[in-house]
Structure formats: structure tokens, C-alpha cells
């Protein structure tokens, strides 16, 4: 998902390409332009000659959850990685995710090591949010998980078949089931000051 990420796209493409070259796996990078107002689309096009990129252009800004769904709808590989475009999900972790997929896990998700860098009130709200979402649920949503994750084709197929248009992706990941494992991910500072902060 890309919303006003013109300054990050080139480096994202580079780092993603590097990791897939390292593990010697062919890939396709799907950039979903979620109604950006900056040069995201032009920069994405400029990378097409260098990297295997597919661009999905949304007609306006729909928000990250819908941008993610649009990307998932276009995913065709045996395995799919969901990754933020602002480099807060370091592509180098894909190598580790891939090893776990080869070992038989269907979903490998990153989780935040700590939220101690965030304001106290935000941490309280996040705790309250997950507590509330999990009341009475048989399939709990693990707190502090990231959208940064690798999923086997069978999970992608299950998600593509879901009719919901207004989605909470972390709820759906948990709902679809299959075997899963978490990997601790350190979130770099890049983009943190973003005013688009969310749970
Ligand atoms: N994003 C998007 N649409 C939006 C807001 C964000 O596609 O309306 C993308 C954004 O470009 C980034 C990812 O979703 O790749 C996460 O967004 P952000 O960095 O704002 O979220 P945070 O890091 O605060 O979770
Ligand atoms: Mg971010």
C-alpha cells in the first residue's frame, strides 16, 4: 500500500529486489497507489524498467485496509508478503519469513518488540482496543502484530474469496486460521513522525 510514498518507492524496490535475489526466488512487487497526491505513481512507473513491478491504481484515497485488499486481489504467487511502503517493515526480514514458510508455516507475521517509544496514552488505548476486540472471540487477535507478514497461497485464496469490502485486516488474518508463527521485528524510525499514526 502506497500513500504519498514518492520518496520511499525507489529504496523499497531496491531492498525488496536485493532480498529476493539473495534467496534466489522470482517475485513480483505489487504497488497499490492509494490516491496519493504526490509523485508516487510517476516514481513507481519509473522503476518498471528495472524491477518486476505491477501497479494497481486506486481512483482515490481509500485507506490502508482497502489498499491492502486490492493488492491481495492481484497476488498470484505461491506465497505473498504484505509490506508497508515507508520502509518501516524492513524487507530483509523476508528472508527469515521465507525460511519459516519453507519449514511448513502458512502465515509468518512480524510483531513489534516493544511500544515503549510511543506515548503512554497511545499504549493504553492500544491495550484497551485489543481487549475490546477480543471480548467473546474464539479466534483472538494477537496484540502488537504487524501487517508485515508472509502468507501461503491458500490463505490468499481464502482472503480473496471474502466478500467484506470494509475490512479490518488483522481480524481477518486471525479468522482464516492455518498454522502461524510470529517473528520479532524492530521498527526503524523512518516515517514514524507520520501524522497517519494508527493502531
Ligand atoms: N497507506 C495507504 N493509504 C492510506 C494511509 C497509508 O495505502 O490512506 C499506506 C502507507 O503508504 C504505508 C502503509 O499504508 O505504506 C502504512 O501507513 P502509515 O505509515 O501511515 O501507518 P503507520 O506506520 O502509522 O502504521
Ligand atoms: Mg508507517
mmCIF file with all atom_site columns, C-alpha atoms and ligand atoms in Angstrom:
data_model
loop_
_atom_site.group_PDB
_atom_site.id
_atom_site.type_symbol
_atom_site.label_atom_id
_atom_site.label_alt_id
_atom_site.label_comp_id
_atom_site.label_asym_id
_atom_site.label_entity_id
_atom_site.label_seq_id
_atom_site.pdbx_PDB_ins_code
_atom_site.Cartn_x
_atom_site.Cartn_y
_atom_site.Cartn_z
_atom_site.occupancy
_atom_site.B_iso_or_equiv
_atom_site.pdbx_formal_charge
_atom_site.auth_seq_id
_atom_site.auth_comp_id
_atom_site.auth_asym_id
_atom_site.auth_atom_id
_atom_site.pdbx_PDB_model_num
ATOM   1   C  CA  . UNK A 1 1   ? 0.000   0.000   0.000   1.00 0.00 ? 1   UNK A CA  1
ATOM   2   C  CA  . UNK A 1 2   ? 1.416   3.398   -1.044  1.00 0.00 ? 2   UNK A CA  1
ATOM   3   C  CA  . UNK A 1 3   ? 0.013   6.727   0.041   1.00 0.00 ? 3   UNK A CA  1
ATOM   4   C  CA  . UNK A 1 4   ? 2.327   9.666   -0.684  1.00 0.00 ? 4   UNK A CA  1
ATOM   5   C  CA  . UNK A 1 5   ? 5.415   7.451   -0.691  1.00 0.00 ? 5   UNK A CA  1
ATOM   6   C  CA  . UNK A 1 6   ? 7.253   9.032   -3.650  1.00 0.00 ? 6   UNK A CA  1
ATOM   7   C  CA  . UNK A 1 7   ? 10.415  9.460   -1.600  1.00 0.00 ? 7   UNK A CA  1
ATOM   8   C  CA  . UNK A 1 8   ? 10.458  5.816   -0.439  1.00 0.00 ? 8   UNK A CA  1
ATOM   9   C  CA  . UNK A 1 9   ? 9.496   3.807   -3.527  1.00 0.00 ? 9   UNK A CA  1
ATOM   10  C  CA  . UNK A 1 10  ? 12.914  3.635   -5.145  1.00 0.00 ? 10  UNK A CA  1
ATOM   11  C  CA  . UNK A 1 11  ? 14.615  2.380   -1.991  1.00 0.00 ? 11  UNK A CA  1
ATOM   12  C  CA  . UNK A 1 12  ? 11.760  -0.024  -1.321  1.00 0.00 ? 12  UNK A CA  1
ATOM   13  C  CA  . UNK A 1 13  ? 12.152  -1.553  -4.802  1.00 0.00 ? 13  UNK A CA  1
ATOM   14  C  CA  . UNK A 1 14  ? 15.914  -1.816  -4.321  1.00 0.00 ? 14  UNK A CA  1
ATOM   15  C  CA  . UNK A 1 15  ? 15.705  -3.507  -0.921  1.00 0.00 ? 15  UNK A CA  1
ATOM   16  C  CA  . UNK A 1 16  ? 12.935  -5.896  -1.946  1.00 0.00 ? 16  UNK A CA  1
ATOM   17  C  CA  . UNK A 1 17  ? 14.888  -6.848  -5.077  1.00 0.00 ? 17  UNK A CA  1
ATOM   18  C  CA  . UNK A 1 18  ? 18.043  -7.432  -3.041  1.00 0.00 ? 18  UNK A CA  1
ATOM   19  C  CA  . UNK A 1 19  ? 16.389  -9.835  -0.628  1.00 0.00 ? 19  UNK A CA  1
ATOM   20  C  CA  . UNK A 1 20  ? 14.715  -11.887 -3.368  1.00 0.00 ? 20  UNK A CA  1
ATOM   21  C  CA  . UNK A 1 21  ? 17.996  -12.057 -5.299  1.00 0.00 ? 21  UNK A CA  1
ATOM   22  C  CA  . UNK A 1 22  ? 19.688  -13.281 -2.118  1.00 0.00 ? 22  UNK A CA  1
ATOM   23  C  CA  . UNK A 1 23  ? 17.212  -16.120 -1.606  1.00 0.00 ? 23  UNK A CA  1
ATOM   24  C  CA  . UNK A 1 24  ? 17.115  -16.723 -5.386  1.00 0.00 ? 24  UNK A CA  1
ATOM   25  C  CA  . UNK A 1 25  ? 13.340  -16.585 -5.703  1.00 0.00 ? 25  UNK A CA  1
ATOM   26  C  CA  . UNK A 1 26  ? 11.480  -14.921 -8.600  1.00 0.00 ? 26  UNK A CA  1
ATOM   27  C  CA  . UNK A 1 27  ? 8.978   -12.308 -7.405  1.00 0.00 ? 27  UNK A CA  1
ATOM   28  C  CA  . UNK A 1 28  ? 6.589   -9.586  -8.455  1.00 0.00 ? 28  UNK A CA  1
ATOM   29  C  CA  . UNK A 1 29  ? 6.199   -6.350  -6.474  1.00 0.00 ? 29  UNK A CA  1
ATOM   30  C  CA  . UNK A 1 30  ? 2.637   -5.026  -6.427  1.00 0.00 ? 30  UNK A CA  1
ATOM   31  C  CA  . UNK A 1 31  ? 2.487   -1.309  -5.659  1.00 0.00 ? 31  UNK A CA  1
ATOM   32  C  CA  . UNK A 1 32  ? -1.023  -0.149  -4.807  1.00 0.00 ? 32  UNK A CA  1
ATOM   33  C  CA  . UNK A 1 33  ? -1.232  3.608   -5.232  1.00 0.00 ? 33  UNK A CA  1
ATOM   34  C  CA  . UNK A 1 34  ? -3.946  4.638   -2.796  1.00 0.00 ? 34  UNK A CA  1
ATOM   35  C  CA  . UNK A 1 35  ? -4.867  8.020   -4.290  1.00 0.00 ? 35  UNK A CA  1
ATOM   36  C  CA  . UNK A 1 36  ? -1.531  9.674   -3.488  1.00 0.00 ? 36  UNK A CA  1
ATOM   37  C  CA  . UNK A 1 37  ? -1.263  13.417  -4.012  1.00 0.00 ? 37  UNK A CA  1
ATOM   38  C  CA  . UNK A 1 38  ? 2.498   13.350  -4.551  1.00 0.00 ? 38  UNK A CA  1
ATOM   39  C  CA  . UNK A 1 39  ? 4.591   11.720  -7.323  1.00 0.00 ? 39  UNK A CA  1
ATOM   40  C  CA  . UNK A 1 40  ? 4.118   8.135   -6.077  1.00 0.00 ? 40  UNK A CA  1
ATOM   41  C  CA  . UNK A 1 41  ? 2.626   6.988   -9.389  1.00 0.00 ? 41  UNK A CA  1
ATOM   42  C  CA  . UNK A 1 42  ? 5.322   8.619   -11.542 1.00 0.00 ? 42  UNK A CA  1
ATOM   43  C  CA  . UNK A 1 43  ? 8.112   7.203   -9.361  1.00 0.00 ? 43  UNK A CA  1
ATOM   44  C  CA  . UNK A 1 44  ? 6.501   3.742   -9.449  1.00 0.00 ? 44  UNK A CA  1
ATOM   45  C  CA  . UNK A 1 45  ? 6.343   3.885   -13.266 1.00 0.00 ? 45  UNK A CA  1
ATOM   46  C  CA  . UNK A 1 46  ? 9.969   4.992   -13.393 1.00 0.00 ? 46  UNK A CA  1
ATOM   47  C  CA  . UNK A 1 47  ? 11.014  1.741   -11.684 1.00 0.00 ? 47  UNK A CA  1
ATOM   48  C  CA  . UNK A 1 48  ? 9.207   -0.594  -14.094 1.00 0.00 ? 48  UNK A CA  1
ATOM   49  C  CA  . UNK A 1 49  ? 12.221  -0.953  -16.388 1.00 0.00 ? 49  UNK A CA  1
ATOM   50  C  CA  . UNK A 1 50  ? 14.457  -2.037  -13.517 1.00 0.00 ? 50  UNK A CA  1
ATOM   51  C  CA  . UNK A 1 51  ? 12.249  -4.262  -11.401 1.00 0.00 ? 51  UNK A CA  1
ATOM   52  C  CA  . UNK A 1 52  ? 9.315   -6.666  -11.897 1.00 0.00 ? 52  UNK A CA  1
ATOM   53  C  CA  . UNK A 1 53  ? 6.556   -4.307  -10.765 1.00 0.00 ? 53  UNK A CA  1
ATOM   54  C  CA  . UNK A 1 54  ? 2.799   -4.351  -11.119 1.00 0.00 ? 54  UNK A CA  1
ATOM   55  C  CA  . UNK A 1 55  ? 0.972   -1.093  -10.340 1.00 0.00 ? 55  UNK A CA  1
ATOM   56  C  CA  . UNK A 1 56  ? -2.583  -1.014  -9.031  1.00 0.00 ? 56  UNK A CA  1
ATOM   57  C  CA  . UNK A 1 57  ? -4.034  2.482   -9.232  1.00 0.00 ? 57  UNK A CA  1
ATOM   58  C  CA  . UNK A 1 58  ? -6.989  3.297   -6.958  1.00 0.00 ? 58  UNK A CA  1
ATOM   59  C  CA  . UNK A 1 59  ? -9.306  6.095   -8.065  1.00 0.00 ? 59  UNK A CA  1
ATOM   60  C  CA  . UNK A 1 60  ? -8.927  8.000   -4.758  1.00 0.00 ? 60  UNK A CA  1
ATOM   61  C  CA  . UNK A 1 61  ? -7.564  7.562   -1.244  1.00 0.00 ? 61  UNK A CA  1
ATOM   62  C  CA  . UNK A 1 62  ? -9.458  4.653   0.342   1.00 0.00 ? 62  UNK A CA  1
ATOM   63  C  CA  . UNK A 1 63  ? -7.178  3.973   3.324   1.00 0.00 ? 63  UNK A CA  1
ATOM   64  C  CA  . UNK A 1 64  ? -4.615  1.271   4.002   1.00 0.00 ? 64  UNK A CA  1
ATOM   65  C  CA  . UNK A 1 65  ? -7.031  -1.620  4.666   1.00 0.00 ? 65  UNK A CA  1
ATOM   66  C  CA  . UNK A 1 66  ? -8.692  -1.299  1.252   1.00 0.00 ? 66  UNK A CA  1
ATOM   67  C  CA  . UNK A 1 67  ? -5.330  -0.727  -0.455  1.00 0.00 ? 67  UNK A CA  1
ATOM   68  C  CA  . UNK A 1 68  ? -4.113  -3.983  1.117   1.00 0.00 ? 68  UNK A CA  1
ATOM   69  C  CA  . UNK A 1 69  ? -7.196  -5.848  -0.101  1.00 0.00 ? 69  UNK A CA  1
ATOM   70  C  CA  . UNK A 1 70  ? -6.627  -4.516  -3.624  1.00 0.00 ? 70  UNK A CA  1
ATOM   71  C  CA  . UNK A 1 71  ? -3.052  -5.819  -3.503  1.00 0.00 ? 71  UNK A CA  1
ATOM   72  C  CA  . UNK A 1 72  ? -4.163  -9.216  -2.213  1.00 0.00 ? 72  UNK A CA  1
ATOM   73  C  CA  . UNK A 1 73  ? -6.699  -9.457  -5.042  1.00 0.00 ? 73  UNK A CA  1
ATOM   74  C  CA  . UNK A 1 74  ? -3.828  -9.140  -7.536  1.00 0.00 ? 74  UNK A CA  1
ATOM   75  C  CA  . UNK A 1 75  ? -1.408  -11.527 -5.793  1.00 0.00 ? 75  UNK A CA  1
ATOM   76  C  CA  . UNK A 1 76  ? -0.613  -14.602 -7.879  1.00 0.00 ? 76  UNK A CA  1
ATOM   77  C  CA  . UNK A 1 77  ? 2.473   -16.153 -6.281  1.00 0.00 ? 77  UNK A CA  1
ATOM   78  C  CA  . UNK A 1 78  ? 2.839   -19.365 -4.266  1.00 0.00 ? 78  UNK A CA  1
ATOM   79  C  CA  . UNK A 1 79  ? 3.498   -17.086 -1.322  1.00 0.00 ? 79  UNK A CA  1
ATOM   80  C  CA  . UNK A 1 80  ? 2.698   -13.403 -0.701  1.00 0.00 ? 80  UNK A CA  1
ATOM   81  C  CA  . UNK A 1 81  ? 4.302   -10.779 1.528   1.00 0.00 ? 81  UNK A CA  1
ATOM   82  C  CA  . UNK A 1 82  ? 2.424   -7.724  2.768   1.00 0.00 ? 82  UNK A CA  1
ATOM   83  C  CA  . UNK A 1 83  ? 4.751   -4.833  3.463   1.00 0.00 ? 83  UNK A CA  1
ATOM   84  C  CA  . UNK A 1 84  ? 4.425   -1.099  4.172   1.00 0.00 ? 84  UNK A CA  1
ATOM   85  C  CA  . UNK A 1 85  ? 5.986   1.125   1.531   1.00 0.00 ? 85  UNK A CA  1
ATOM   86  C  CA  . UNK A 1 86  ? 7.559   3.549   4.020   1.00 0.00 ? 86  UNK A CA  1
ATOM   87  C  CA  . UNK A 1 87  ? 10.375  1.115   4.942   1.00 0.00 ? 87  UNK A CA  1
ATOM   88  C  CA  . UNK A 1 88  ? 9.121   0.686   8.497   1.00 0.00 ? 88  UNK A CA  1
ATOM   89  C  CA  . UNK A 1 89  ? 8.859   -3.010  7.630   1.00 0.00 ? 89  UNK A CA  1
ATOM   90  C  CA  . UNK A 1 90  ? 12.483  -3.783  6.730   1.00 0.00 ? 90  UNK A CA  1
ATOM   91  C  CA  . UNK A 1 91  ? 12.486  -6.064  3.639   1.00 0.00 ? 91  UNK A CA  1
ATOM   92  C  CA  . UNK A 1 92  ? 15.500  -8.002  4.968   1.00 0.00 ? 92  UNK A CA  1
ATOM   93  C  CA  . UNK A 1 93  ? 13.098  -9.894  7.301   1.00 0.00 ? 93  UNK A CA  1
ATOM   94  C  CA  . UNK A 1 94  ? 11.566  -11.527 4.233   1.00 0.00 ? 94  UNK A CA  1
ATOM   95  C  CA  . UNK A 1 95  ? 14.457  -13.993 4.191   1.00 0.00 ? 95  UNK A CA  1
ATOM   96  C  CA  . UNK A 1 96  ? 13.564  -15.206 7.680   1.00 0.00 ? 96  UNK A CA  1
ATOM   97  C  CA  . UNK A 1 97  ? 9.835   -15.301 6.841   1.00 0.00 ? 97  UNK A CA  1
ATOM   98  C  CA  . UNK A 1 98  ? 10.640  -17.387 3.762   1.00 0.00 ? 98  UNK A CA  1
ATOM   99  C  CA  . UNK A 1 99  ? 12.642  -19.947 5.754   1.00 0.00 ? 99  UNK A CA  1
ATOM   100 C  CA  . UNK A 1 100 ? 9.670   -20.424 8.068   1.00 0.00 ? 100 UNK A CA  1
ATOM   101 C  CA  . UNK A 1 101 ? 7.339   -20.829 5.077   1.00 0.00 ? 101 UNK A CA  1
ATOM   102 C  CA  . UNK A 1 102 ? 9.664   -23.467 3.646   1.00 0.00 ? 102 UNK A CA  1
ATOM   103 C  CA  . UNK A 1 103 ? 9.558   -25.182 7.033   1.00 0.00 ? 103 UNK A CA  1
ATOM   104 C  CA  . UNK A 1 104 ? 5.792   -25.505 6.665   1.00 0.00 ? 104 UNK A CA  1
ATOM   105 C  CA  . UNK A 1 105 ? 4.165   -22.450 8.293   1.00 0.00 ? 105 UNK A CA  1
ATOM   106 C  CA  . UNK A 1 106 ? 1.274   -20.944 6.343   1.00 0.00 ? 106 UNK A CA  1
ATOM   107 C  CA  . UNK A 1 107 ? 1.421   -17.461 7.873   1.00 0.00 ? 107 UNK A CA  1
ATOM   108 C  CA  . UNK A 1 108 ? 4.504   -15.768 9.288   1.00 0.00 ? 108 UNK A CA  1
ATOM   109 C  CA  . UNK A 1 109 ? 3.837   -12.385 10.871  1.00 0.00 ? 109 UNK A CA  1
ATOM   110 C  CA  . UNK A 1 110 ? 6.077   -9.702  12.306  1.00 0.00 ? 110 UNK A CA  1
ATOM   111 C  CA  . UNK A 1 111 ? 5.355   -8.347  15.734  1.00 0.00 ? 111 UNK A CA  1
ATOM   112 C  CA  . UNK A 1 112 ? 6.670   -5.253  17.474  1.00 0.00 ? 112 UNK A CA  1
ATOM   113 C  CA  . UNK A 1 113 ? 9.281   -5.925  20.094  1.00 0.00 ? 113 UNK A CA  1
ATOM   114 C  CA  . UNK A 1 114 ? 8.101   -3.021  22.223  1.00 0.00 ? 114 UNK A CA  1
ATOM   115 C  CA  . UNK A 1 115 ? 5.859   0.038   22.042  1.00 0.00 ? 115 UNK A CA  1
ATOM   116 C  CA  . UNK A 1 116 ? 7.765   1.829   24.797  1.00 0.00 ? 116 UNK A CA  1
ATOM   117 C  CA  . UNK A 1 117 ? 8.760   4.576   22.389  1.00 0.00 ? 117 UNK A CA  1
ATOM   118 C  CA  . UNK A 1 118 ? 5.089   5.535   21.973  1.00 0.00 ? 118 UNK A CA  1
ATOM   119 C  CA  . UNK A 1 119 ? 3.196   7.970   24.205  1.00 0.00 ? 119 UNK A CA  1
ATOM   120 C  CA  . UNK A 1 120 ? 1.679   6.437   27.366  1.00 0.00 ? 120 UNK A CA  1
ATOM   121 C  CA  . UNK A 1 121 ? -1.874  7.326   26.319  1.00 0.00 ? 121 UNK A CA  1
ATOM   122 C  CA  . UNK A 1 122 ? -1.485  5.651   22.934  1.00 0.00 ? 122 UNK A CA  1
ATOM   123 C  CA  . UNK A 1 123 ? -0.191  2.464   24.614  1.00 0.00 ? 123 UNK A CA  1
ATOM   124 C  CA  . UNK A 1 124 ? -3.212  2.494   26.953  1.00 0.00 ? 124 UNK A CA  1
ATOM   125 C  CA  . UNK A 1 125 ? -5.557  2.961   24.011  1.00 0.00 ? 125 UNK A CA  1
ATOM   126 C  CA  . UNK A 1 126 ? -3.938  0.095   22.073  1.00 0.00 ? 126 UNK A CA  1
ATOM   127 C  CA  . UNK A 1 127 ? -4.294  -2.220  25.104  1.00 0.00 ? 127 UNK A CA  1
ATOM   128 C  CA  . UNK A 1 128 ? -7.938  -1.200  25.503  1.00 0.00 ? 128 UNK A CA  1
ATOM   129 C  CA  . UNK A 1 129 ? -8.576  -1.613  21.748  1.00 0.00 ? 129 UNK A CA  1
ATOM   130 C  CA  . UNK A 1 130 ? -7.292  -5.207  21.579  1.00 0.00 ? 130 UNK A CA  1
ATOM   131 C  CA  . UNK A 1 131 ? -9.025  -6.067  24.879  1.00 0.00 ? 131 UNK A CA  1
ATOM   132 C  CA  . UNK A 1 132 ? -12.320 -4.825  23.451  1.00 0.00 ? 132 UNK A CA  1
ATOM   133 C  CA  . UNK A 1 133 ? -11.879 -6.503  20.044  1.00 0.00 ? 133 UNK A CA  1
ATOM   134 C  CA  . UNK A 1 134 ? -11.144 -9.860  21.693  1.00 0.00 ? 134 UNK A CA  1
ATOM   135 C  CA  . UNK A 1 135 ? -14.120 -9.951  24.089  1.00 0.00 ? 135 UNK A CA  1
ATOM   136 C  CA  . UNK A 1 136 ? -16.042 -13.166 23.455  1.00 0.00 ? 136 UNK A CA  1
ATOM   137 C  CA  . UNK A 1 137 ? -13.970 -14.062 20.382  1.00 0.00 ? 137 UNK A CA  1
ATOM   138 C  CA  . UNK A 1 138 ? -12.844 -17.655 19.870  1.00 0.00 ? 138 UNK A CA  1
ATOM   139 C  CA  . UNK A 1 139 ? -10.080 -16.532 17.492  1.00 0.00 ? 139 UNK A CA  1
ATOM   140 C  CA  . UNK A 1 140 ? -8.215  -13.781 19.373  1.00 0.00 ? 140 UNK A CA  1
ATOM   141 C  CA  . UNK A 1 141 ? -6.215  -11.058 17.603  1.00 0.00 ? 141 UNK A CA  1
ATOM   142 C  CA  . UNK A 1 142 ? -2.655  -11.058 18.964  1.00 0.00 ? 142 UNK A CA  1
ATOM   143 C  CA  . UNK A 1 143 ? -1.732  -7.526  20.132  1.00 0.00 ? 143 UNK A CA  1
ATOM   144 C  CA  . UNK A 1 144 ? 1.258   -5.712  18.603  1.00 0.00 ? 144 UNK A CA  1
ATOM   145 C  CA  . UNK A 1 145 ? 1.266   -7.793  15.423  1.00 0.00 ? 145 UNK A CA  1
ATOM   146 C  CA  . UNK A 1 146 ? 2.123   -6.025  12.184  1.00 0.00 ? 146 UNK A CA  1
ATOM   147 C  CA  . UNK A 1 147 ? 0.563   -6.145  8.767   1.00 0.00 ? 147 UNK A CA  1
ATOM   148 C  CA  . UNK A 1 148 ? 4.093   -7.134  7.725   1.00 0.00 ? 148 UNK A CA  1
ATOM   149 C  CA  . UNK A 1 149 ? 3.569   -10.818 7.015   1.00 0.00 ? 149 UNK A CA  1
ATOM   150 C  CA  . UNK A 1 150 ? 4.053   -13.685 4.599   1.00 0.00 ? 150 UNK A CA  1
ATOM   151 C  CA  . UNK A 1 151 ? 1.104   -15.855 3.636   1.00 0.00 ? 151 UNK A CA  1
ATOM   152 C  CA  . UNK A 1 152 ? 0.809   -19.078 1.708   1.00 0.00 ? 152 UNK A CA  1
ATOM   153 C  CA  . UNK A 1 153 ? -1.334  -19.089 -1.437  1.00 0.00 ? 153 UNK A CA  1
ATOM   154 C  CA  . UNK A 1 154 ? -4.099  -20.997 0.368   1.00 0.00 ? 154 UNK A CA  1
ATOM   155 C  CA  . UNK A 1 155 ? -4.561  -18.089 2.814   1.00 0.00 ? 155 UNK A CA  1
ATOM   156 C  CA  . UNK A 1 156 ? -4.521  -15.554 -0.022  1.00 0.00 ? 156 UNK A CA  1
ATOM   157 C  CA  . UNK A 1 157 ? -7.141  -17.620 -1.853  1.00 0.00 ? 157 UNK A CA  1
ATOM   158 C  CA  . UNK A 1 158 ? -9.295  -17.681 1.304   1.00 0.00 ? 158 UNK A CA  1
ATOM   159 C  CA  . UNK A 1 159 ? -8.951  -13.900 1.693   1.00 0.00 ? 159 UNK A CA  1
ATOM   160 C  CA  . UNK A 1 160 ? -9.716  -13.256 -1.982  1.00 0.00 ? 160 UNK A CA  1
ATOM   161 C  CA  . UNK A 1 161 ? -12.958 -15.183 -1.510  1.00 0.00 ? 161 UNK A CA  1
ATOM   162 C  CA  . UNK A 1 162 ? -14.105 -12.999 1.414   1.00 0.00 ? 162 UNK A CA  1
ATOM   163 C  CA  . UNK A 1 163 ? -16.912 -10.622 0.474   1.00 0.00 ? 163 UNK A CA  1
ATOM   164 C  CA  . UNK A 1 164 ? -16.286 -7.887  3.105   1.00 0.00 ? 164 UNK A CA  1
ATOM   165 C  CA  . UNK A 1 165 ? -15.448 -4.556  1.491   1.00 0.00 ? 165 UNK A CA  1
ATOM   166 C  CA  . UNK A 1 166 ? -14.875 -2.648  4.735   1.00 0.00 ? 166 UNK A CA  1
ATOM   167 C  CA  . UNK A 1 167 ? -12.171 -4.762  6.353   1.00 0.00 ? 167 UNK A CA  1
ATOM   168 C  CA  . UNK A 1 168 ? -10.077 -4.911  9.495   1.00 0.00 ? 168 UNK A CA  1
ATOM   169 C  CA  . UNK A 1 169 ? -7.197  -6.960  8.108   1.00 0.00 ? 169 UNK A CA  1
ATOM   170 C  CA  . UNK A 1 170 ? -5.728  -8.056  11.436  1.00 0.00 ? 170 UNK A CA  1
ATOM   171 C  CA  . UNK A 1 171 ? -9.111  -9.556  12.323  1.00 0.00 ? 171 UNK A CA  1
ATOM   172 C  CA  . UNK A 1 172 ? -9.263  -11.418 9.007   1.00 0.00 ? 172 UNK A CA  1
ATOM   173 C  CA  . UNK A 1 173 ? -5.738  -12.835 9.337   1.00 0.00 ? 173 UNK A CA  1
ATOM   174 C  CA  . UNK A 1 174 ? -6.776  -14.340 12.642  1.00 0.00 ? 174 UNK A CA  1
ATOM   175 C  CA  . UNK A 1 175 ? -10.157 -15.502 11.345  1.00 0.00 ? 175 UNK A CA  1
ATOM   176 C  CA  . UNK A 1 176 ? -8.798  -17.520 8.387   1.00 0.00 ? 176 UNK A CA  1
ATOM   177 C  CA  . UNK A 1 177 ? -6.749  -19.798 10.697  1.00 0.00 ? 177 UNK A CA  1
ATOM   178 C  CA  . UNK A 1 178 ? -3.946  -22.066 9.337   1.00 0.00 ? 178 UNK A CA  1
ATOM   179 C  CA  . UNK A 1 179 ? -0.578  -22.549 11.041  1.00 0.00 ? 179 UNK A CA  1
ATOM   180 C  CA  . UNK A 1 180 ? 1.191   -19.355 12.019  1.00 0.00 ? 180 UNK A CA  1
ATOM   181 C  CA  . UNK A 1 181 ? 4.263   -18.054 13.803  1.00 0.00 ? 181 UNK A CA  1
ATOM   182 C  CA  . UNK A 1 182 ? 5.448   -14.584 14.923  1.00 0.00 ? 182 UNK A CA  1
ATOM   183 C  CA  . UNK A 1 183 ? 8.878   -13.100 14.295  1.00 0.00 ? 183 UNK A CA  1
ATOM   184 C  CA  . UNK A 1 184 ? 10.063  -10.070 16.333  1.00 0.00 ? 184 UNK A CA  1
ATOM   185 C  CA  . UNK A 1 185 ? 10.654  -7.032  14.112  1.00 0.00 ? 185 UNK A CA  1
ATOM   186 C  CA  . UNK A 1 186 ? 12.395  -3.825  15.116  1.00 0.00 ? 186 UNK A CA  1
ATOM   187 C  CA  . UNK A 1 187 ? 10.560  -0.872  13.574  1.00 0.00 ? 187 UNK A CA  1
ATOM   188 C  CA  . UNK A 1 188 ? 13.016  1.734   12.270  1.00 0.00 ? 188 UNK A CA  1
ATOM   189 C  CA  . UNK A 1 189 ? 12.436  5.427   12.896  1.00 0.00 ? 189 UNK A CA  1
ATOM   190 C  CA  . UNK A 1 190 ? 11.770  6.244   9.221   1.00 0.00 ? 190 UNK A CA  1
ATOM   191 C  CA  . UNK A 1 191 ? 8.331   7.716   8.737   1.00 0.00 ? 191 UNK A CA  1
ATOM   192 C  CA  . UNK A 1 192 ? 7.476   7.450   12.438  1.00 0.00 ? 192 UNK A CA  1
ATOM   193 C  CA  . UNK A 1 193 ? 6.654   11.099  12.774  1.00 0.00 ? 193 UNK A CA  1
ATOM   194 C  CA  . UNK A 1 194 ? 3.878   10.474  10.256  1.00 0.00 ? 194 UNK A CA  1
ATOM   195 C  CA  . UNK A 1 195 ? 0.583   12.116  11.114  1.00 0.00 ? 195 UNK A CA  1
ATOM   196 C  CA  . UNK A 1 196 ? -1.082  8.974   9.769   1.00 0.00 ? 196 UNK A CA  1
ATOM   197 C  CA  . UNK A 1 197 ? -0.438  7.070   13.021  1.00 0.00 ? 197 UNK A CA  1
ATOM   198 C  CA  . UNK A 1 198 ? -2.840  4.187   13.552  1.00 0.00 ? 198 UNK A CA  1
ATOM   199 C  CA  . UNK A 1 199 ? -3.271  1.107   15.774  1.00 0.00 ? 199 UNK A CA  1
HETATM 200 N  N1  . LIG B 2 .   ? -1.239  3.903   3.421   1.00 0.00 ? 1   LIG B N1  1
HETATM 201 C  C1  . LIG B 2 .   ? -2.189  3.768   2.419   1.00 0.00 ? 1   LIG B C1  1
HETATM 202 N  N2  . LIG B 2 .   ? -3.323  4.527   2.492   1.00 0.00 ? 1   LIG B N2  1
HETATM 203 C  C2  . LIG B 2 .   ? -3.553  5.415   3.498   1.00 0.00 ? 1   LIG B C2  1
HETATM 204 C  C3  . LIG B 2 .   ? -2.581  5.522   4.525   1.00 0.00 ? 1   LIG B C3  1
HETATM 205 C  C4  . LIG B 2 .   ? -1.453  4.757   4.460   1.00 0.00 ? 1   LIG B C4  1
HETATM 206 O  O1  . LIG B 2 .   ? -2.013  2.991   1.487   1.00 0.00 ? 1   LIG B O1  1
HETATM 207 O  O2  . LIG B 2 .   ? -4.599  6.087   3.473   1.00 0.00 ? 1   LIG B O2  1
HETATM 208 C  C5  . LIG B 2 .   ? -0.003  3.105   3.349   1.00 0.00 ? 1   LIG B C5  1
HETATM 209 C  C6  . LIG B 2 .   ? 1.271   3.909   3.570   1.00 0.00 ? 1   LIG B C6  1
HETATM 210 O  O3  . LIG B 2 .   ? 1.756   4.448   2.364   1.00 0.00 ? 1   LIG B O3  1
HETATM 211 C  C7  . LIG B 2 .   ? 2.209   2.863   4.175   1.00 0.00 ? 1   LIG B C7  1
HETATM 212 C  C8  . LIG B 2 .   ? 1.254   1.983   4.969   1.00 0.00 ? 1   LIG B C8  1
HETATM 213 O  O4  . LIG B 2 .   ? -0.043  2.166   4.403   1.00 0.00 ? 1   LIG B O4  1
HETATM 214 O  O5  . LIG B 2 .   ? 2.830   2.085   3.182   1.00 0.00 ? 1   LIG B O5  1
HETATM 215 C  C9  . LIG B 2 .   ? 1.243   2.344   6.451   1.00 0.00 ? 1   LIG B C9  1
HETATM 216 O  O6  . LIG B 2 .   ? 0.862   3.691   6.613   1.00 0.00 ? 1   LIG B O6  1
HETATM 217 P  P1  . LIG B 2 .   ? 1.470   4.644   7.752   1.00 0.00 ? 1   LIG B P1  1
HETATM 218 O  O7  . LIG B 2 .   ? 2.950   4.665   7.650   1.00 0.00 ? 1   LIG B O7  1
HETATM 219 O  O8  . LIG B 2 .   ? 0.764   5.940   7.674   1.00 0.00 ? 1   LIG B O8  1
HETATM 220 O  O9  . LIG B 2 .   ? 0.986   3.867   9.038   1.00 0.00 ? 1   LIG B O9  1
HETATM 221 P  P2  . LIG B 2 .   ? 1.736   3.552   10.402  1.00 0.00 ? 1   LIG B P2  1
HETATM 222 O  O10 . LIG B 2 .   ? 3.206   3.389   10.109  1.00 0.00 ? 1   LIG B O10 1
HETATM 223 O  O11 . LIG B 2 .   ? 1.458   4.701   11.274  1.00 0.00 ? 1   LIG B O11 1
HETATM 224 O  O12 . LIG B 2 .   ? 1.080   2.272   10.826  1.00 0.00 ? 1   LIG B O12 1
HETATM 225 MG MG1 . LIG B 2 .   ? 4.473   3.914   8.701   1.00 0.00 ? 2   LIG B MG1 1
#
